[in-house]
Amino acid sequence: DAGITQSPRYKITETGRQVTLMCHQTWSHSYMFWYRQDLGHGLRLIYYSAAADITDKGEVPDGYVVSRSKTENFPLTLESATRSQTSVYFCASTGPLGSYEQYFGPGTRLTVT
Amino acid sequence: SQELEQSPQSLIVQEGKNLTINCTSSKTLYGLYWYKQKYGEGLIFLMMLQKGGEEKSHEKITAKLDEKKQQSSLHITASQPSHAGIYLCGADGGSGGSNYKLTFGKGTLLTVNP
């Protein structure tokens, strides 16, 4: 199906484990983003990518790693998960500069125990 | 860094009533985005405003950006249960309406009682 998908939708992991959240879009959009949403903090940008092999930090990048070898995929890895990384994670994408709308995935609810 | 303050934090209205949500920025807004989020789902783009005094409407939702470009309002006329959700404003961090590195407000939770 066309659009932006995230997997898994729900994940429970233990402190210290590595976790990778997947994001896939079918539009060949240039820009892709990872946000986390927390009560009291709203939506905060973790990392973004302007194109394949080009990534940059957002507001809260510590503890996260991203890669983008293909335009359509933008995985987010928590190298050693901590309880503070319990959150809902959203991936988004958008077209070339001048395209105003960011398209959001359905989110991944991650719990770190 | 830019900060966006939304008010109210939550709102409960009776179906058919009008309501307004505000978004105030600590800096000049070069691009102001309104999104809606239903519980457990991703965000849906509503509107984007760039020019001072600009106003856009979609169905029963109207968004405005003030002349000084530091405040935006979202007005819903004759609310319906389908309007319920979280409304978020987002601001472009650049100076030319770029569509990345958005900063979001904390959101306004709207409940519409039938």
mmCIF file of C-alpha atoms in Angstrom:
data_model
loop_
_atom_site.group_PDB
_atom_site.id
_atom_site.type_symbol
_atom_site.label_atom_id
_atom_site.label_comp_id
_atom_site.label_asym_id
_atom_site.label_seq_id
_atom_site.Cartn_x
_atom_site.Cartn_y
_atom_site.Cartn_z
ATOM 1 C CA ASP A 1 0.000 0.000 0.000
ATOM 2 C CA ALA A 2 1.156 3.528 -0.701
ATOM 3 C CA GLY A 3 1.988 5.758 2.217
ATOM 4 C CA ILE A 4 4.203 5.767 5.246
ATOM 5 C CA THR A 5 4.364 2.781 7.538
ATOM 6 C CA GLN A 6 6.077 2.049 10.816
ATOM 7 C CA SER A 7 6.989 -1.220 12.455
ATOM 8 C CA PRO A 8 6.518 -2.525 14.970
ATOM 9 C CA ARG A 9 3.451 -0.666 16.189
ATOM 10 C CA TYR A 10 4.066 -1.755 19.771
ATOM 11 C CA LYS A 11 7.292 -2.845 21.429
ATOM 12 C CA ILE A 12 8.285 -3.724 24.966
ATOM 13 C CA THR A 13 11.979 -4.065 25.667
ATOM 14 C CA GLU A 14 14.335 -4.136 28.602
ATOM 15 C CA THR A 15 16.803 -1.520 29.700
ATOM 16 C CA GLY A 16 20.125 -1.881 27.908
ATOM 17 C CA ARG A 17 18.801 -3.709 24.865
ATOM 18 C CA GLN A 18 19.189 -2.427 21.341
ATOM 19 C CA VAL A 19 15.959 -1.643 19.545
ATOM 20 C CA THR A 20 15.367 -0.604 15.950
ATOM 21 C CA LEU A 21 12.205 1.087 14.803
ATOM 22 C CA MET A 22 11.472 0.910 11.111
ATOM 23 C CA CYS A 23 9.961 3.541 8.850
ATOM 24 C CA HIS A 24 9.102 3.053 5.198
ATOM 25 C CA GLN A 25 7.541 5.462 2.700
ATOM 26 C CA THR A 26 6.463 4.773 -0.843
ATOM 27 C CA TRP A 27 6.437 8.320 -2.245
ATOM 28 C CA SER A 28 10.197 8.712 -2.750
ATOM 29 C CA HIS A 29 10.026 11.785 -0.538
ATOM 30 C CA SER A 30 13.342 13.509 0.026
ATOM 31 C CA TYR A 31 12.901 14.435 3.653
ATOM 32 C CA MET A 32 12.201 12.042 6.484
ATOM 33 C CA PHE A 33 11.893 12.724 10.192
ATOM 34 C CA TRP A 34 11.745 10.967 13.523
ATOM 35 C CA TYR A 35 9.802 12.501 16.410
ATOM 36 C CA ARG A 36 8.975 11.366 19.880
ATOM 37 C CA GLN A 37 5.783 12.357 21.655
ATOM 38 C CA ASP A 38 5.615 12.550 25.423
ATOM 39 C CA LEU A 39 3.040 13.893 27.815
ATOM 40 C CA GLY A 40 4.072 17.345 28.899
ATOM 41 C CA HIS A 41 6.622 17.734 26.139
ATOM 42 C CA GLY A 42 4.583 17.413 23.009
ATOM 43 C CA LEU A 43 6.245 16.355 19.794
ATOM 44 C CA ARG A 44 10.027 16.698 19.580
ATOM 45 C CA LEU A 45 12.310 16.124 16.616
ATOM 46 C CA ILE A 46 14.974 13.459 17.137
ATOM 47 C CA TYR A 47 16.679 13.234 13.744
ATOM 48 C CA TYR A 48 15.886 14.132 10.184
ATOM 49 C CA SER A 49 17.248 13.289 6.770
ATOM 50 C CA ALA A 50 17.263 15.454 3.663
ATOM 51 C CA ALA A 51 18.131 12.578 1.323
ATOM 52 C CA ALA A 52 19.756 9.178 1.305
ATOM 53 C CA ASP A 53 23.038 9.226 3.251
ATOM 54 C CA ILE A 54 22.305 12.719 4.628
ATOM 55 C CA THR A 55 21.119 12.915 8.214
ATOM 56 C CA ASP A 56 21.176 15.578 10.905
ATOM 57 C CA LYS A 57 20.305 15.963 14.557
ATOM 58 C CA GLY A 58 17.100 17.426 15.817
ATOM 59 C CA GLU A 59 16.217 18.659 19.268
ATOM 60 C CA VAL A 60 16.700 15.415 21.245
ATOM 61 C CA PRO A 61 19.200 13.122 19.438
ATOM 62 C CA ASP A 62 21.089 11.661 22.413
ATOM 63 C CA GLY A 63 20.804 7.883 22.687
ATOM 64 C CA TYR A 64 19.553 7.450 19.128
ATOM 65 C CA VAL A 65 21.217 6.514 15.867
ATOM 66 C CA VAL A 66 19.763 6.794 12.375
ATOM 67 C CA SER A 67 20.787 5.705 8.929
ATOM 68 C CA ARG A 68 19.345 6.177 5.479
ATOM 69 C CA SER A 69 20.908 3.981 2.828
ATOM 70 C CA LYS A 70 17.746 3.999 0.708
ATOM 71 C CA THR A 71 15.386 6.891 0.076
ATOM 72 C CA GLU A 72 12.349 4.957 1.225
ATOM 73 C CA ASN A 73 13.669 3.700 4.570
ATOM 74 C CA PHE A 74 14.714 5.586 7.680
ATOM 75 C CA PRO A 75 15.337 3.280 10.651
ATOM 76 C CA LEU A 76 15.814 4.633 14.165
ATOM 77 C CA THR A 77 18.007 2.646 16.550
ATOM 78 C CA LEU A 78 18.162 2.927 20.300
ATOM 79 C CA GLU A 79 21.608 1.514 20.964
ATOM 80 C CA SER A 80 21.050 0.847 24.673
ATOM 81 C CA ALA A 81 17.482 1.563 25.634
ATOM 82 C CA THR A 82 16.719 3.488 28.801
ATOM 83 C CA ARG A 83 13.422 4.005 30.603
ATOM 84 C CA SER A 84 13.457 7.658 29.616
ATOM 85 C CA GLN A 85 13.114 6.507 26.019
ATOM 86 C CA THR A 86 9.676 5.086 26.727
ATOM 87 C CA SER A 87 7.557 7.091 24.326
ATOM 88 C CA VAL A 88 5.502 7.106 21.168
ATOM 89 C CA TYR A 89 7.700 7.488 18.114
ATOM 90 C CA PHE A 90 6.471 8.997 14.873
ATOM 91 C CA CYS A 91 8.113 8.929 11.509
ATOM 92 C CA ALA A 92 7.210 11.532 8.899
ATOM 93 C CA SER A 93 8.176 12.427 5.367
ATOM 94 C CA THR A 94 7.775 15.329 3.008
ATOM 95 C CA GLY A 95 8.596 16.228 -0.553
ATOM 96 C CA PRO A 96 11.038 18.827 -1.881
ATOM 97 C CA LEU A 97 11.469 22.187 -0.168
ATOM 98 C CA GLY A 98 8.280 24.084 -0.730
ATOM 99 C CA SER A 99 6.053 21.096 -0.033
ATOM 100 C CA TYR A 100 4.474 22.151 3.202
ATOM 101 C CA GLU A 101 2.802 19.024 4.440
ATOM 102 C CA GLN A 102 4.603 16.438 6.499
ATOM 103 C CA TYR A 103 2.978 13.028 6.257
ATOM 104 C CA PHE A 104 3.070 11.088 9.496
ATOM 105 C CA GLY A 105 3.151 7.380 10.107
ATOM 106 C CA PRO A 106 0.829 5.738 12.652
ATOM 107 C CA GLY A 107 3.461 5.666 15.386
ATOM 108 C CA THR A 108 5.320 3.053 17.423
ATOM 109 C CA ARG A 109 4.560 2.811 21.117
ATOM 110 C CA LEU A 110 7.786 1.768 22.852
ATOM 111 C CA THR A 111 7.983 0.742 26.489
ATOM 112 C CA VAL A 112 11.356 0.221 28.141
ATOM 113 C CA THR A 113 11.155 -1.767 31.367
ATOM 114 C CA SER B 1 15.133 28.225 20.040
ATOM 115 C CA GLN B 2 11.535 28.818 19.181
ATOM 116 C CA GLU B 3 8.831 27.959 21.686
ATOM 117 C CA LEU B 4 5.155 27.580 20.975
ATOM 118 C CA GLU B 5 2.540 27.892 23.672
ATOM 119 C CA GLN B 6 -0.923 26.551 23.004
ATOM 120 C CA SER B 7 -4.039 27.464 24.916
ATOM 121 C CA PRO B 8 -6.132 26.044 26.276
ATOM 122 C CA GLN B 9 -4.429 22.739 27.098
ATOM 123 C CA SER B 10 -7.783 21.013 26.945
ATOM 124 C CA LEU B 11 -11.280 21.963 25.953
ATOM 125 C CA ILE B 12 -14.666 20.316 26.357
ATOM 126 C CA VAL B 13 -17.530 21.658 24.267
ATOM 127 C CA GLN B 14 -21.053 20.662 23.448
ATOM 128 C CA GLU B 15 -21.723 19.596 19.901
ATOM 129 C CA GLY B 16 -22.715 22.563 17.779
ATOM 130 C CA LYS B 17 -20.697 25.093 19.741
ATOM 131 C CA ASN B 18 -17.893 27.206 18.306
ATOM 132 C CA LEU B 19 -14.413 27.130 19.769
ATOM 133 C CA THR B 20 -10.987 28.696 19.357
ATOM 134 C CA ILE B 21 -7.506 27.345 20.022
ATOM 135 C CA ASN B 22 -4.549 29.683 20.217
ATOM 136 C CA CYS B 23 -0.888 29.256 19.452
ATOM 137 C CA THR B 24 1.609 31.908 20.534
ATOM 138 C CA SER B 25 5.234 31.987 19.479
ATOM 139 C CA SER B 26 8.271 33.402 21.230
ATOM 140 C CA LYS B 27 9.643 34.470 17.837
ATOM 141 C CA THR B 28 8.309 35.668 14.497
ATOM 142 C CA LEU B 29 6.519 32.910 12.669
ATOM 143 C CA TYR B 30 7.679 32.288 9.117
ATOM 144 C CA GLY B 31 5.566 29.217 8.640
ATOM 145 C CA LEU B 32 2.855 28.062 11.016
ATOM 146 C CA TYR B 33 1.348 24.607 10.633
ATOM 147 C CA TRP B 34 -1.785 23.168 12.170
ATOM 148 C CA TYR B 35 -2.132 19.413 12.609
ATOM 149 C CA LYS B 36 -4.792 17.208 14.123
ATOM 150 C CA GLN B 37 -4.125 13.931 15.890
ATOM 151 C CA LYS B 38 -6.622 11.291 16.885
ATOM 152 C CA TYR B 39 -5.734 9.158 19.875
ATOM 153 C CA GLY B 40 -3.302 6.407 18.931
ATOM 154 C CA GLU B 41 -2.769 7.716 15.424
ATOM 155 C CA GLY B 42 -0.388 9.913 13.523
ATOM 156 C CA LEU B 43 -0.824 13.575 12.737
ATOM 157 C CA ILE B 44 -2.955 14.854 9.901
ATOM 158 C CA PHE B 45 -2.032 18.130 8.228
ATOM 159 C CA LEU B 46 -4.761 20.781 8.344
ATOM 160 C CA MET B 47 -3.346 24.084 7.156
ATOM 161 C CA MET B 48 -0.212 26.148 6.779
ATOM 162 C CA LEU B 49 0.015 29.924 7.141
ATOM 163 C CA GLN B 50 2.873 32.170 6.149
ATOM 164 C CA LYS B 51 1.807 35.747 5.664
ATOM 165 C CA GLY B 52 0.779 38.211 8.340
ATOM 166 C CA GLY B 53 -2.986 38.519 8.400
ATOM 167 C CA GLU B 54 -3.433 35.343 6.372
ATOM 168 C CA GLU B 55 -6.563 33.291 6.887
ATOM 169 C CA LYS B 56 -7.393 29.855 5.522
ATOM 170 C CA SER B 57 -10.462 27.707 5.847
ATOM 171 C CA HIS B 58 -11.247 24.077 5.294
ATOM 172 C CA GLU B 59 -14.785 22.938 5.868
ATOM 173 C CA LYS B 60 -15.653 24.278 9.336
ATOM 174 C CA ILE B 61 -12.101 24.997 10.446
ATOM 175 C CA THR B 62 -10.510 28.419 10.003
ATOM 176 C CA ALA B 63 -6.940 29.297 10.859
ATOM 177 C CA LYS B 64 -5.520 32.809 11.100
ATOM 178 C CA LEU B 65 -2.061 34.282 11.518
ATOM 179 C CA ASP B 66 -1.905 37.724 13.103
ATOM 180 C CA GLU B 67 -0.296 40.703 11.400
ATOM 181 C CA LYS B 68 2.754 40.564 13.649
ATOM 182 C CA LYS B 69 3.165 36.864 12.830
ATOM 183 C CA GLN B 70 3.541 35.773 16.425
ATOM 184 C CA GLN B 71 0.146 34.315 17.110
ATOM 185 C CA SER B 72 -2.187 31.983 15.299
ATOM 186 C CA SER B 73 -5.696 30.866 16.091
ATOM 187 C CA LEU B 74 -7.723 27.877 14.966
ATOM 188 C CA HIS B 75 -11.468 28.326 15.013
ATOM 189 C CA ILE B 76 -14.021 25.546 14.645
ATOM 190 C CA THR B 77 -17.580 26.490 13.818
ATOM 191 C CA ALA B 78 -20.498 24.314 14.873
ATOM 192 C CA SER B 79 -18.289 21.580 16.344
ATOM 193 C CA GLN B 80 -19.030 17.917 15.730
ATOM 194 C CA PRO B 81 -17.812 14.763 17.473
ATOM 195 C CA SER B 82 -15.569 14.151 14.451
ATOM 196 C CA HIS B 83 -13.612 17.273 15.430
ATOM 197 C CA ALA B 84 -12.465 15.658 18.652
ATOM 198 C CA GLY B 85 -8.743 15.016 18.991
ATOM 199 C CA ILE B 86 -5.494 16.773 19.735
ATOM 200 C CA TYR B 87 -4.673 19.898 17.779
ATOM 201 C CA LEU B 88 -1.041 20.859 17.449
ATOM 202 C CA CYS B 89 0.587 23.919 16.007
ATOM 203 C CA GLY B 90 4.047 23.667 14.529
ATOM 204 C CA ALA B 91 6.498 26.345 13.484
ATOM 205 C CA ASP B 92 9.117 26.338 10.814
ATOM 206 C CA GLY B 93 12.566 26.957 12.259
ATOM 207 C CA GLY B 94 13.824 28.724 9.164
ATOM 208 C CA SER B 95 12.999 32.051 7.634
ATOM 209 C CA GLY B 96 11.469 31.042 4.372
ATOM 210 C CA GLY B 97 8.633 28.633 4.998
ATOM 211 C CA SER B 98 10.754 25.528 4.887
ATOM 212 C CA ASN B 99 9.033 22.324 5.748
ATOM 213 C CA TYR B 100 11.501 20.705 8.051
ATOM 214 C CA LYS B 101 12.787 20.989 11.593
ATOM 215 C CA LEU B 102 9.371 21.910 12.881
ATOM 216 C CA THR B 103 8.905 22.879 16.509
ATOM 217 C CA PHE B 104 5.527 21.872 17.913
ATOM 218 C CA GLY B 105 3.369 23.160 20.705
ATOM 219 C CA LYS B 106 2.250 20.713 23.369
ATOM 220 C CA GLY B 107 -1.189 20.384 21.865
ATOM 221 C CA THR B 108 -4.791 21.104 22.799
ATOM 222 C CA LEU B 109 -7.064 18.178 23.598
ATOM 223 C CA LEU B 110 -10.555 18.796 22.256
ATOM 224 C CA THR B 111 -13.542 16.787 23.441
ATOM 225 C CA VAL B 112 -16.907 17.295 21.763
ATOM 226 C CA ASN B 113 -19.881 15.946 23.666
ATOM 227 C CA PRO B 114 -22.911 14.893 21.625
#
